[in-house]
PDB file of C-alpha atoms and ligand atoms in Angstrom:
ATOM      1  CA  MET R  85      67.053  43.320  42.163  1.00 34.00           C
ATOM      2  CA  TRP R  86      69.405  40.742  43.716  1.00 34.00           C
ATOM      3  CA  ALA R  87      70.602  43.225  46.320  1.00 35.00           C
ATOM      4  CA  ARG R  88      67.122  44.393  47.404  1.00 35.00           C
ATOM      5  CA  SER R  89      65.583  40.987  47.842  1.00 38.00           C
ATOM      6  CA  GLY R  90      68.932  39.788  49.202  1.00 41.00           C
ATOM      7  CA  THR R  91      68.894  42.246  52.106  1.00 44.00           C
ATOM      8  CA  ARG R  92      65.515  41.028  53.314  1.00 50.00           C
ATOM      9  CA  ALA R  93      66.616  37.472  52.771  1.00 47.00           C
ATOM     10  CA  ALA R  94      69.843  37.992  54.715  1.00 46.00           C
ATOM     11  CA  ARG R  95      67.888  39.231  57.719  1.00 46.00           C
ATOM     12  CA  ALA R  96      65.547  36.295  57.451  1.00 50.00           C
ATOM     13  CA  VAL R  97      68.495  33.888  57.342  1.00 48.00           C
ATOM     14  CA  ALA R  98      70.195  35.603  60.264  1.00 43.00           C
ATOM     15  CA  ALA R  99      66.980  35.346  62.286  1.00 46.00           C
ATOM     16  CA  SER R 100      66.555  31.748  61.294  1.00 49.00           C
ATOM     17  CA  VAL R 101      70.144  30.922  62.247  1.00 44.00           C
ATOM     18  CA  ALA R 102      69.741  32.774  65.524  1.00 39.00           C
ATOM     19  CA  ALA R 103      66.506  30.871  66.177  1.00 46.00           C
ATOM     20  CA  GLY R 104      68.455  27.946  65.363  1.00 42.00           C
ATOM     21  CA  ALA R 105      68.775  24.677  67.078  1.00 35.00           C
ATOM     22  CA  GLY R 106      66.450  23.614  64.266  1.00 38.00           C
ATOM     23  CA  LEU R 107      69.456  23.351  62.011  1.00 39.00           C
ATOM     24  CA  ALA R 108      71.039  20.650  64.132  1.00 37.00           C
ATOM     25  CA  VAL R 109      67.796  18.701  63.950  1.00 34.00           C
ATOM     26  CA  ALA R 110      67.562  19.390  60.241  1.00 36.00           C
ATOM     27  CA  ALA R 111      71.067  17.939  59.845  1.00 37.00           C
ATOM     28  CA  GLN R 112      69.598  14.559  60.758  1.00 37.00           C
ATOM     29  CA  GLN R 113      66.986  14.920  58.067  1.00 35.00           C
ATOM     30  CA  THR R 114      69.196  15.316  55.062  1.00 37.00           C
ATOM     31  CA  ARG R 115      67.144  14.883  51.939  1.00 37.00           C
ATOM     32  CA  GLU R 116      68.428  11.991  49.958  1.00 36.00           C
ATOM     33  CA  ASP R 117      69.975  12.413  46.553  1.00 38.00           C
ATOM     34  CA  LYS R 118      68.205   9.432  45.070  1.00 42.00           C
ATOM     35  CA  GLY R 119      70.630   8.957  42.197  1.00 42.00           C
ATOM     36  CA  ALA R 120      73.657   9.016  44.479  1.00 39.00           C
ATOM     37  CA  TRP R 121      71.983   6.704  46.979  1.00 40.00           C
ATOM     38  CA  ALA R 122      71.033   4.181  44.381  1.00 44.00           C
ATOM     39  CA  MET R 123      74.595   4.153  43.170  1.00 40.00           C
ATOM     40  CA  CYS R 124      76.064   3.861  46.656  1.00 39.00           C
ATOM     41  CA  GLU R 125      73.735   1.048  47.593  1.00 46.00           C
ATOM     42  CA  ALA R 126      74.838  -0.820  44.516  1.00 45.00           C
ATOM     43  CA  TYR R 127      78.484  -0.208  45.306  1.00 42.00           C
ATOM     44  CA  ASP R 128      78.749  -0.640  49.049  1.00 45.00           C
ATOM     45  CA  PHE R 129      82.099  -2.322  49.620  1.00 35.00           C
ATOM     46  CA  ARG R 130      81.374  -3.085  53.264  1.00 42.00           C
ATOM     47  CA  ALA R 131      78.026  -4.752  52.617  1.00 45.00           C
ATOM     48  CA  GLU R 132      79.555  -6.737  49.790  1.00 43.00           C
ATOM     49  CA  SER R 133      82.492  -7.753  51.976  1.00 36.00           C
ATOM     50  CA  GLN R 134      80.187  -8.959  54.756  1.00 44.00           C
ATOM     51  CA  LYS R 135      78.072 -10.974  52.354  1.00 45.00           C
ATOM     52  CA  LEU R 136      81.136 -12.537  50.899  1.00 42.00           C
ATOM     53  CA  ALA R 137      83.023 -13.078  54.155  1.00 45.00           C
ATOM     54  CA  SER R 138      83.191 -16.815  53.648  1.00 44.00           C
ATOM     55  CA  SER R 139      84.617 -16.535  50.145  1.00 49.00           C
ATOM     56  CA  SER R 140      88.313 -16.615  49.476  1.00 47.00           C
ATOM     57  CA  LEU R 141      90.167 -13.303  49.345  1.00 49.00           C
ATOM     58  CA  ALA R 142      90.914 -13.768  45.663  1.00 51.00           C
ATOM     59  CA  ARG R 143      87.231 -14.258  44.885  1.00 51.00           C
ATOM     60  CA  VAL R 144      86.259 -11.203  46.920  1.00 47.00           C
ATOM     61  CA  SER R 145      88.762  -8.973  45.181  1.00 51.00           C
ATOM     62  CA  LYS R 146      87.608 -10.238  41.798  1.00 52.00           C
ATOM     63  CA  ILE R 147      84.019  -9.335  42.646  1.00 50.00           C
ATOM     64  CA  VAL R 148      85.012  -5.958  44.069  1.00 49.00           C
ATOM     65  CA  ALA R 149      87.039  -5.209  40.940  1.00 52.00           C
ATOM     66  CA  LYS R 150      84.009  -6.093  38.800  1.00 52.00           C
ATOM     67  CA  LEU R 151      81.718  -3.862  40.875  1.00 52.00           C
ATOM     68  CA  GLN R 152      84.233  -1.061  40.650  1.00 52.00           C
ATOM     69  CA  GLU R 153      84.400  -1.412  36.896  1.00 50.00           C
ATOM     70  CA  GLN R 154      80.591  -1.383  36.630  1.00 50.00           C
ATOM     71  CA  HIS R 155      80.177   1.719  38.733  1.00 53.00           C
ATOM     72  CA  SER R 156      83.298   3.730  37.986  1.00 54.00           C
ATOM     73  CA  GLY R 157      81.474   5.371  35.069  1.00 58.00           C
ATOM     74  CA  ASP R 158      78.785   6.682  37.463  1.00 86.00           C
ATOM     75  CA  LEU R 159      81.399   7.901  39.912  1.00 93.00           C
ATOM     76  CA  ALA R 160      83.434   9.567  37.168  1.00 95.00           C
ATOM     77  CA  LYS R 161      80.409  11.625  36.128  1.00 95.00           C
ATOM     78  CA  ARG R 162      80.369  13.152  39.611  1.00 96.00           C
ATOM     79  CA  ILE R 163      84.027  14.150  39.630  1.00 97.00           C
ATOM     80  CA  ASP R 164      85.501  17.577  38.908  1.00 98.00           C
ATOM     81  CA  HIS R 165      89.034  16.511  37.973  1.00 98.00           C
ATOM     82  CA  THR R 166      91.027  19.212  39.713  1.00 98.00           C
ATOM     83  CA  LEU R 167      94.418  20.861  39.254  1.00 98.00           C
ATOM     84  CA  LEU R 168      94.763  24.193  41.063  1.00 98.00           C
ATOM     85  CA  LYS R 169      98.421  24.225  42.084  1.00 97.00           C
ATOM     86  CA  ALA R 170     100.370  27.391  41.318  1.00 97.00           C
ATOM     87  CA  GLU R 171     103.081  25.352  39.623  1.00 97.00           C
ATOM     88  CA  ALA R 172     100.742  23.537  37.173  1.00 98.00           C
ATOM     89  CA  THR R 173     102.291  23.725  33.705  1.00 98.00           C
ATOM     90  CA  VAL R 174     100.560  23.725  30.328  1.00 98.00           C
ATOM     91  CA  ALA R 175     101.677  20.102  29.972  1.00 98.00           C
ATOM     92  CA  ASP R 176      99.989  19.322  33.308  1.00 98.00           C
ATOM     93  CA  ILE R 177      96.749  20.926  32.090  1.00 98.00           C
ATOM     94  CA  GLU R 178      96.949  18.892  28.886  1.00 98.00           C
ATOM     95  CA  LYS R 179      97.370  15.689  30.930  1.00 98.00           C
ATOM     96  CA  LEU R 180      94.433  16.680  33.157  1.00 98.00           C
ATOM     97  CA  CYS R 181      92.218  17.120  30.098  1.00 98.00           C
ATOM     98  CA  ARG R 182      93.404  13.872  28.521  1.00 98.00           C
ATOM     99  CA  GLU R 183      92.586  11.980  31.737  1.00 97.00           C
ATOM    100  CA  ALA R 184      89.190  13.673  32.012  1.00 98.00           C
ATOM    101  CA  VAL R 185      88.242  12.598  28.498  1.00 98.00           C
ATOM    102  CA  GLN R 186      89.604   9.081  29.023  1.00 96.00           C
ATOM    103  CA  HIS R 187      87.660   8.496  32.258  1.00 96.00           C
ATOM    104  CA  GLY R 188      84.566  10.581  31.466  1.00 96.00           C
ATOM    105  CA  PHE R 189      84.842  13.067  34.332  1.00 97.00           C
ATOM    106  CA  LYS R 190      82.236  15.811  34.649  1.00 98.00           C
ATOM    107  CA  THR R 191      84.704  18.700  34.346  1.00 98.00           C
ATOM    108  CA  VAL R 192      88.302  19.708  34.656  1.00 98.00           C
ATOM    109  CA  CYS R 193      88.598  22.263  37.464  1.00 98.00           C
ATOM    110  CA  VAL R 194      91.348  24.828  36.888  1.00 98.00           C
ATOM    111  CA  ASN R 195      92.454  28.338  37.783  1.00 98.00           C
ATOM    112  CA  SER R 196      90.914  31.039  35.602  1.00 98.00           C
ATOM    113  CA  SER R 197      94.121  31.704  33.637  1.00 98.00           C
ATOM    114  CA  ASN R 198      94.058  28.059  32.498  1.00 98.00           C
ATOM    115  CA  VAL R 199      90.435  27.990  31.291  1.00 98.00           C
ATOM    116  CA  LYS R 200      91.176  28.869  27.663  1.00 98.00           C
ATOM    117  CA  THR R 201      94.070  26.392  27.555  1.00 98.00           C
ATOM    118  CA  ALA R 202      91.927  23.588  29.000  1.00 98.00           C
ATOM    119  CA  ALA R 203      88.990  24.407  26.706  1.00 98.00           C
ATOM    120  CA  GLY R 204      91.392  24.211  23.736  1.00 98.00           C
ATOM    121  CA  PHE R 205      92.722  20.801  24.745  1.00 98.00           C
ATOM    122  CA  LEU R 206      89.202  19.469  25.333  1.00 98.00           C
ATOM    123  CA  ALA R 207      87.999  20.800  21.977  1.00 97.00           C
ATOM    124  CA  ALA R 208      90.925  19.084  20.253  1.00 97.00           C
ATOM    125  CA  ALA R 209      90.317  15.701  21.924  1.00 96.00           C
ATOM    126  CA  GLU R 210      89.935  12.879  19.423  1.00 92.00           C
ATOM    127  CA  LYS R 211      87.452  10.873  21.488  1.00 93.00           C
ATOM    128  CA  PRO R 212      83.893  12.312  21.694  1.00 94.00           C
ATOM    129  CA  HIS R 213      83.135  13.559  25.219  1.00 96.00           C
ATOM    130  CA  ASP R 214      81.105  16.009  27.264  1.00 96.00           C
ATOM    131  CA  VAL R 215      83.764  17.118  29.749  1.00 98.00           C
ATOM    132  CA  GLY R 216      83.245  20.755  30.762  1.00 98.00           C
ATOM    133  CA  VAL R 217      85.615  23.347  32.192  1.00 98.00           C
ATOM    134  CA  CYS R 218      85.095  24.539  35.768  1.00 98.00           C
ATOM    135  CA  ALA R 219      86.959  27.693  36.828  1.00 98.00           C
ATOM    136  CA  VAL R 220      87.735  28.759  40.382  1.00 98.00           C
ATOM    137  CA  VAL R 221      87.154  32.437  41.172  1.00 98.00           C
ATOM    138  CA  GLY R 222      88.541  34.519  44.045  1.00 98.00           C
ATOM    139  CA  PHE R 223      90.641  31.460  44.777  1.00 98.00           C
ATOM    140  CA  PRO R 224      91.790  30.368  47.292  1.00 98.00           C
ATOM    141  CA  LEU R 225      91.124  33.055  49.930  1.00 98.00           C
ATOM    142  CA  GLY R 226      87.871  34.625  48.703  1.00 98.00           C
ATOM    143  CA  ALA R 227      89.174  37.925  49.982  1.00 98.00           C
ATOM    144  CA  CYS R 228      89.301  39.979  46.764  1.00 98.00           C
ATOM    145  CA  THR R 229      86.576  42.529  46.031  1.00 98.00           C
ATOM    146  CA  THR R 230      83.135  41.596  44.747  1.00 98.00           C
ATOM    147  CA  GLU R 231      83.849  43.520  41.530  1.00 98.00           C
ATOM    148  CA  THR R 232      87.033  41.492  41.001  1.00 98.00           C
ATOM    149  CA  LYS R 233      85.132  38.218  41.516  1.00 98.00           C
ATOM    150  CA  ALA R 234      82.405  39.270  39.089  1.00 98.00           C
ATOM    151  CA  ALA R 235      84.944  40.327  36.451  1.00 98.00           C
ATOM    152  CA  GLU R 236      86.966  37.101  36.864  1.00 98.00           C
ATOM    153  CA  THR R 237      83.736  35.121  36.502  1.00 98.00           C
ATOM    154  CA  GLU R 238      82.766  36.861  33.259  1.00 98.00           C
ATOM    155  CA  ASP R 239      86.278  36.464  31.890  1.00 98.00           C
ATOM    156  CA  ALA R 240      86.362  32.735  32.725  1.00 98.00           C
ATOM    157  CA  ILE R 241      82.967  32.019  31.180  1.00 98.00           C
ATOM    158  CA  ARG R 242      83.858  33.927  28.008  1.00 98.00           C
ATOM    159  CA  ALA R 243      87.091  31.882  27.864  1.00 98.00           C
ATOM    160  CA  GLY R 244      85.128  28.607  27.934  1.00 98.00           C
ATOM    161  CA  ALA R 245      84.109  27.789  31.517  1.00 98.00           C
ATOM    162  CA  SER R 246      80.674  26.230  31.926  1.00 98.00           C
ATOM    163  CA  GLU R 247      80.886  26.163  35.734  1.00 98.00           C
ATOM    164  CA  ILE R 248      82.286  28.614  38.282  1.00 98.00           C
ATOM    165  CA  ASP R 249      83.502  27.714  41.795  1.00 98.00           C
ATOM    166  CA  MET R 250      83.773  31.003  43.716  1.00 98.00           C
ATOM    167  CA  VAL R 251      85.166  31.399  47.237  1.00 98.00           C
ATOM    168  CA  ILE R 252      82.961  33.149  49.791  1.00 98.00           C
ATOM    169  CA  ASN R 253      84.376  36.089  51.801  1.00 98.00           C
ATOM    170  CA  VAL R 254      85.170  34.143  54.972  1.00 98.00           C
ATOM    171  CA  GLY R 255      86.237  37.148  57.058  1.00 98.00           C
ATOM    172  CA  ARG R 256      83.028  39.059  56.334  1.00 97.00           C
ATOM    173  CA  LEU R 257      80.978  35.963  57.100  1.00 95.00           C
ATOM    174  CA  LYS R 258      82.718  35.523  60.443  1.00 95.00           C
ATOM    175  CA  SER R 259      82.112  39.237  61.151  1.00 95.00           C
ATOM    176  CA  GLY R 260      78.374  38.650  60.737  1.00 91.00           C
ATOM    177  CA  GLU R 261      78.210  40.946  57.693  1.00 93.00           C
ATOM    178  CA  TRP R 262      75.364  39.007  56.080  1.00 87.00           C
ATOM    179  CA  ASP R 263      74.567  41.731  53.545  1.00 89.00           C
ATOM    180  CA  TYR R 264      78.166  41.883  52.347  1.00 95.00           C
ATOM    181  CA  VAL R 265      78.412  38.108  51.920  1.00 95.00           C
ATOM    182  CA  LEU R 266      75.057  37.871  50.238  1.00 92.00           C
ATOM    183  CA  ARG R 267      75.845  40.650  47.741  1.00 94.00           C
ATOM    184  CA  ASP R 268      79.295  39.170  47.074  1.00 97.00           C
ATOM    185  CA  VAL R 269      77.811  35.763  46.175  1.00 96.00           C
ATOM    186  CA  ALA R 270      74.853  37.317  44.352  1.00 95.00           C
ATOM    187  CA  ALA R 271      77.155  39.336  42.083  1.00 97.00           C
ATOM    188  CA  VAL R 272      78.854  36.150  40.854  1.00 97.00           C
ATOM    189  CA  VAL R 273      75.608  34.156  40.631  1.00 96.00           C
ATOM    190  CA  SER R 274      74.103  36.955  38.563  1.00 95.00           C
ATOM    191  CA  VAL R 275      76.983  36.862  36.016  1.00 98.00           C
ATOM    192  CA  CYS R 276      76.702  33.058  35.845  1.00 97.00           C
ATOM    193  CA  LYS R 277      72.952  33.194  35.213  1.00 95.00           C
ATOM    194  CA  ARG R 278      73.311  35.910  32.539  1.00 97.00           C
ATOM    195  CA  LEU R 279      75.965  33.877  30.726  1.00 98.00           C
ATOM    196  CA  ASP R 280      74.334  30.493  31.370  1.00 97.00           C
ATOM    197  CA  ALA R 281      77.002  28.921  33.589  1.00 98.00           C
ATOM    198  CA  GLY R 282      76.588  26.907  36.776  1.00 97.00           C
ATOM    199  CA  CYS R 283      77.651  28.508  40.054  1.00 97.00           C
ATOM    200  CA  LYS R 284      79.154  26.777  43.084  1.00 98.00           C
ATOM    201  CA  VAL R 285      80.119  28.620  46.249  1.00 98.00           C
ATOM    202  CA  ILE R 286      83.072  27.392  48.344  1.00 98.00           C
ATOM    203  CA  ILE R 287      82.421  28.157  52.006  1.00 98.00           C
ATOM    204  CA  GLU R 288      85.745  26.787  53.406  1.00 98.00           C
ATOM    205  CA  THR R 289      84.200  24.703  56.171  1.00 98.00           C
ATOM    206  CA  CYS R 290      87.455  24.183  58.103  1.00 98.00           C
ATOM    207  CA  LEU R 291      87.434  27.881  59.067  1.00 98.00           C
ATOM    208  CA  LEU R 292      83.762  28.013  60.127  1.00 96.00           C
ATOM    209  CA  THR R 293      81.659  27.042  63.130  1.00 95.00           C
ATOM    210  CA  ASP R 294      78.667  24.793  62.465  1.00 94.00           C
ATOM    211  CA  GLU R 295      76.351  27.822  62.731  1.00 92.00           C
ATOM    212  CA  GLU R 296      78.461  29.682  60.169  1.00 93.00           C
ATOM    213  CA  LYS R 297      78.475  26.667  57.851  1.00 95.00           C
ATOM    214  CA  ALA R 298      74.668  26.496  58.057  1.00 93.00           C
ATOM    215  CA  ALA R 299      74.201  30.248  57.602  1.00 92.00           C
ATOM    216  CA  ALA R 300      76.608  30.410  54.662  1.00 94.00           C
ATOM    217  CA  SER R 301      74.869  27.491  52.961  1.00 94.00           C
ATOM    218  CA  MET R 302      71.465  29.109  53.442  1.00 91.00           C
ATOM    219  CA  LEU R 303      72.645  32.445  52.069  1.00 91.00           C
ATOM    220  CA  CYS R 304      74.051  30.747  48.983  1.00 93.00           C
ATOM    221  CA  ALA R 305      70.774  28.905  48.416  1.00 90.00           C
ATOM    222  CA  LEU R 306      68.815  32.129  48.784  1.00 86.00           C
ATOM    223  CA  VAL R 307      70.684  33.962  46.048  1.00 89.00           C
ATOM    224  CA  GLY R 308      70.369  31.109  43.586  1.00 90.00           C
ATOM    225  CA  ALA R 309      73.709  29.295  43.753  1.00 94.00           C
ATOM    226  CA  ASP R 310      73.516  25.850  42.170  1.00 95.00           C
ATOM    227  CA  PHE R 311      75.900  24.242  44.663  1.00 97.00           C
ATOM    228  CA  VAL R 312      77.569  24.893  47.978  1.00 98.00           C
ATOM    229  CA  LYS R 313      81.067  23.435  48.097  1.00 98.00           C
ATOM    230  CA  THR R 314      82.987  22.494  51.221  1.00 98.00           C
ATOM    231  CA  SER R 315      86.626  23.430  50.672  1.00 98.00           C
ATOM    232  CA  THR R 316      89.343  24.920  48.510  1.00 98.00           C
ATOM    233  CA  GLY R 317      91.864  22.201  49.380  1.00 97.00           C
ATOM    234  CA  PHE R 318      94.295  25.000  50.259  1.00 97.00           C
ATOM    235  CA  SER R 319      93.317  25.751  53.885  1.00 97.00           C
ATOM    236  CA  THR R 320      93.533  23.792  57.128  1.00 97.00           C
ATOM    237  CA  GLY R 321      91.093  20.972  56.336  1.00 97.00           C
ATOM    238  CA  GLY R 322      88.925  19.340  53.693  1.00 97.00           C
ATOM    239  CA  ALA R 323      85.491  17.792  53.299  1.00 98.00           C
ATOM    240  CA  THR R 324      83.846  15.630  55.976  1.00 97.00           C
ATOM    241  CA  PRO R 325      80.572  13.671  55.678  1.00 96.00           C
ATOM    242  CA  GLU R 326      79.250  15.587  58.739  1.00 96.00           C
ATOM    243  CA  ASP R 327      79.785  18.945  57.030  1.00 96.00           C
ATOM    244  CA  VAL R 328      78.261  17.681  53.801  1.00 96.00           C
ATOM    245  CA  ALA R 329      75.144  16.557  55.709  1.00 95.00           C
ATOM    246  CA  LEU R 330      74.870  19.888  57.534  1.00 94.00           C
ATOM    247  CA  MET R 331      75.252  21.847  54.294  1.00 95.00           C
ATOM    248  CA  LYS R 332      72.685  19.703  52.490  1.00 94.00           C
ATOM    249  CA  SER R 333      70.148  20.086  55.268  1.00 91.00           C
ATOM    250  CA  SER R 334      70.792  23.849  55.417  1.00 91.00           C
ATOM    251  CA  VAL R 335      70.266  24.481  51.709  1.00 91.00           C
ATOM    252  CA  THR R 336      67.179  22.284  51.805  1.00 88.00           C
ATOM    253  CA  ALA R 337      65.834  24.260  54.769  1.00 85.00           C
ATOM    254  CA  ALA R 338      66.482  27.545  52.951  1.00 83.00           C
ATOM    255  CA  VAL R 339      64.704  26.389  49.819  1.00 81.00           C
ATOM    256  CA  ASP R 340      61.757  25.072  51.859  1.00 78.00           C
ATOM    257  CA  ARG R 341      61.367  28.216  53.970  1.00 75.00           C
ATOM    258  CA  PHE R 342      62.142  30.908  51.433  1.00 70.00           C
ATOM    259  CA  SER R 343      61.232  29.227  48.168  1.00 60.00           C
ATOM    260  CA  PRO R 344      60.179  32.426  46.323  1.00 54.00           C
ATOM    261  CA  LEU R 345      63.744  33.719  46.606  1.00 52.00           C
ATOM    262  CA  ALA R 346      65.703  30.508  46.481  1.00 52.00           C
ATOM    263  CA  ALA R 347      67.320  28.618  43.664  1.00 50.00           C
ATOM    264  CA  LYS R 348      65.371  28.112  40.477  1.00 51.00           C
ATOM    265  CA  GLY R 349      64.176  24.529  40.360  1.00 51.00           C
ATOM    266  CA  GLY R 350      64.352  24.279  44.121  1.00 60.00           C
ATOM    267  CA  GLU R 351      67.321  21.996  44.564  1.00 84.00           C
ATOM    268  CA  VAL R 352      70.717  23.214  45.702  1.00 92.00           C
ATOM    269  CA  GLN R 353      73.423  20.589  45.548  1.00 95.00           C
ATOM    270  CA  VAL R 354      76.545  19.985  47.618  1.00 97.00           C
ATOM    271  CA  LYS R 355      80.056  19.479  46.267  1.00 98.00           C
ATOM    272  CA  ALA R 356      82.517  17.759  48.608  1.00 98.00           C
ATOM    273  CA  SER R 357      86.125  18.713  47.952  1.00 98.00           C
ATOM    274  CA  GLY R 358      89.497  18.676  49.599  1.00 97.00           C
ATOM    275  CA  GLY R 359      91.274  15.627  51.006  1.00 95.00           C
ATOM    276  CA  ILE R 360      89.106  12.915  49.430  1.00 96.00           C
ATOM    277  CA  LYS R 361      91.609  10.092  49.611  1.00 90.00           C
ATOM    278  CA  GLY R 362      89.920   6.996  48.259  1.00 91.00           C
ATOM    279  CA  THR R 363      86.686   5.339  47.176  1.00 91.00           C
ATOM    280  CA  ASP R 364      85.522   4.839  50.770  1.00 91.00           C
ATOM    281  CA  ASP R 365      85.833   8.604  51.331  1.00 93.00           C
ATOM    282  CA  ALA R 366      84.153   9.376  48.032  1.00 94.00           C
ATOM    283  CA  TYR R 367      81.126   7.186  48.706  1.00 92.00           C
ATOM    284  CA  ALA R 368      80.861   8.442  52.294  1.00 94.00           C
ATOM    285  CA  MET R 369      80.494  11.977  50.864  1.00 95.00           C
ATOM    286  CA  LEU R 370      77.844  10.835  48.388  1.00 94.00           C
ATOM    287  CA  ARG R 371      75.942   9.019  51.108  1.00 92.00           C
ATOM    288  CA  ALA R 372      76.036  12.175  53.248  1.00 93.00           C
ATOM    289  CA  GLY R 373      74.333  14.175  50.505  1.00 93.00           C
ATOM    290  CA  ALA R 374      77.008  15.329  48.063  1.00 95.00           C
ATOM    291  CA  SER R 375      76.300  14.966  44.379  1.00 95.00           C
ATOM    292  CA  ARG R 376      79.655  16.238  43.094  1.00 97.00           C
ATOM    293  CA  LEU R 377      83.212  15.549  44.216  1.00 97.00           C
ATOM    294  CA  GLY R 378      86.176  17.872  43.706  1.00 98.00           C
ATOM    295  CA  THR R 379      89.430  15.985  43.818  1.00 98.00           C
ATOM    296  CA  SER R 380      92.946  15.934  42.483  1.00 97.00           C
ATOM    297  CA  ARG R 381      92.865  12.131  42.809  1.00 96.00           C
ATOM    298  CA  GLY R 382      90.094  11.436  40.297  1.00 96.00           C
ATOM    299  CA  VAL R 383      92.063   8.873  38.323  1.00 96.00           C
ATOM    300  CA  SER R 384      92.930   6.775  41.378  1.00 94.00           C
ATOM    301  CA  LEU R 385      89.313   6.988  42.574  1.00 94.00           C
ATOM    302  CA  VAL R 386      88.016   5.388  39.402  1.00 92.00           C
ATOM    303  CA  THR R 387      90.892   2.987  38.710  1.00 89.00           C
ATOM    304  CA  GLY R 388      91.798   1.971  42.268  1.00 80.00           C
ATOM    305  CA  GLU R 389      95.466   2.818  41.581  1.00 75.00           C
ATOM    306  CA  THR R 390      97.610   4.533  44.232  1.00 67.00           C
ATOM    307  CA  PRO R 391      97.211   8.323  43.876  1.00 67.00           C
ATOM    308  CA  ALA R 392     100.176  10.258  42.463  1.00 65.00           C
ATOM    309  CA  SER R 393      99.602  13.105  44.923  1.00 65.00           C
ATOM    310  CA  PRO R 394      99.192  12.299  48.622  1.00 62.00           C
ATOM    311  CA  SER R 395      96.472  14.074  50.603  1.00 63.00           C
ATOM    312  CA  SER R 396      97.547  17.318  52.217  1.00 64.00           C
ATOM    313  CA  TYR R 397      95.380  16.648  55.316  1.00 64.00           C
TER     314      TYR R 397
HETATM  315  O1  G3H A  72      88.538  22.037  44.755  1.00 50.27           O
HETATM  316  C1  G3H A  72      89.139  21.034  44.918  1.00 50.27           C
HETATM  317  C2  G3H A  72      90.306  20.854  45.786  1.00 50.27           C
HETATM  318  O2  G3H A  72      91.319  21.782  45.520  1.00 50.27           O
HETATM  319  C3  G3H A  72      90.858  19.483  45.647  1.00 50.27           C
HETATM  320  O3  G3H A  72      91.564  19.170  46.795  1.00 50.27           O
HETATM  321  P1  G3H A  72      92.487  17.865  46.869  1.00 50.27           P
HETATM  322  O4  G3H A  72      93.762  18.203  46.122  1.00 50.27           O
HETATM  323  O5  G3H A  72      92.736  17.656  48.322  1.00 50.27           O
HETATM  324  O6  G3H A  72      91.781  16.748  46.206  1.00 50.27           O
END
């Protein structure tokens, strides 16, 4: 069923992208994530700094610290606390889970072989929490077969993942093989829906043109992905507010134009990931339309401490 409706949808998306300057215009019309906006408005460092320009530096930093404390809980709930390095040890995964529980992050994001380990540590946590496990699939290149991605997805969900972050097939997308890409994403979305897990699709923006970013986002929306996600953090670049805005406007356009086929509930969200260095970056992504952040610097984002791992970009 996915494949049949998907083929028609892929043609429609291709035509729409070809017709396309509309997407650039649509990028200016990003629908606001009201929750994220409300939070950002309340936590706008620059506005606060301007208002308080006449105050002493000590007073300003006290106020900023207080604002940060008030809103760090909201920010934490939008963070997938991420550890995807090949050399991550079991002790590192345990630390990741401990930090996620302590700060109230949305999920821990790990490679599929670490899902069961992370789920075990989270289940054993003494403090009550609702931290989930997010597993990456086809990571980081997205170049394995569709069957492999679907099997890895099922395996990860059965091991305890409540969310899947799959990587799109970038080469097929750049070859214009819309049907291939659509079926590849649809296969993973279908496993997620059957097993009641969320599905995010990483499009690896740093390797795509703006047209490809828009087309990929629309395809993902059409087959029912819950999120489109900017980056793996393992390629040549990470998230930018401009890409987030383009992706948000593209998924919104897809849902508006092709609503009978698009995501259940109508809203497809954007996850910004890769190279988010500090709170300014994080809030810029939220203002641009992201509602989730993937970062290996979650603790420093909510505490204001210097990150242990420098950005790779
Ligand atoms: O999916 C998330 C990324 O791998 C995180 O990238 P980062 O280490 O630059 O924060």
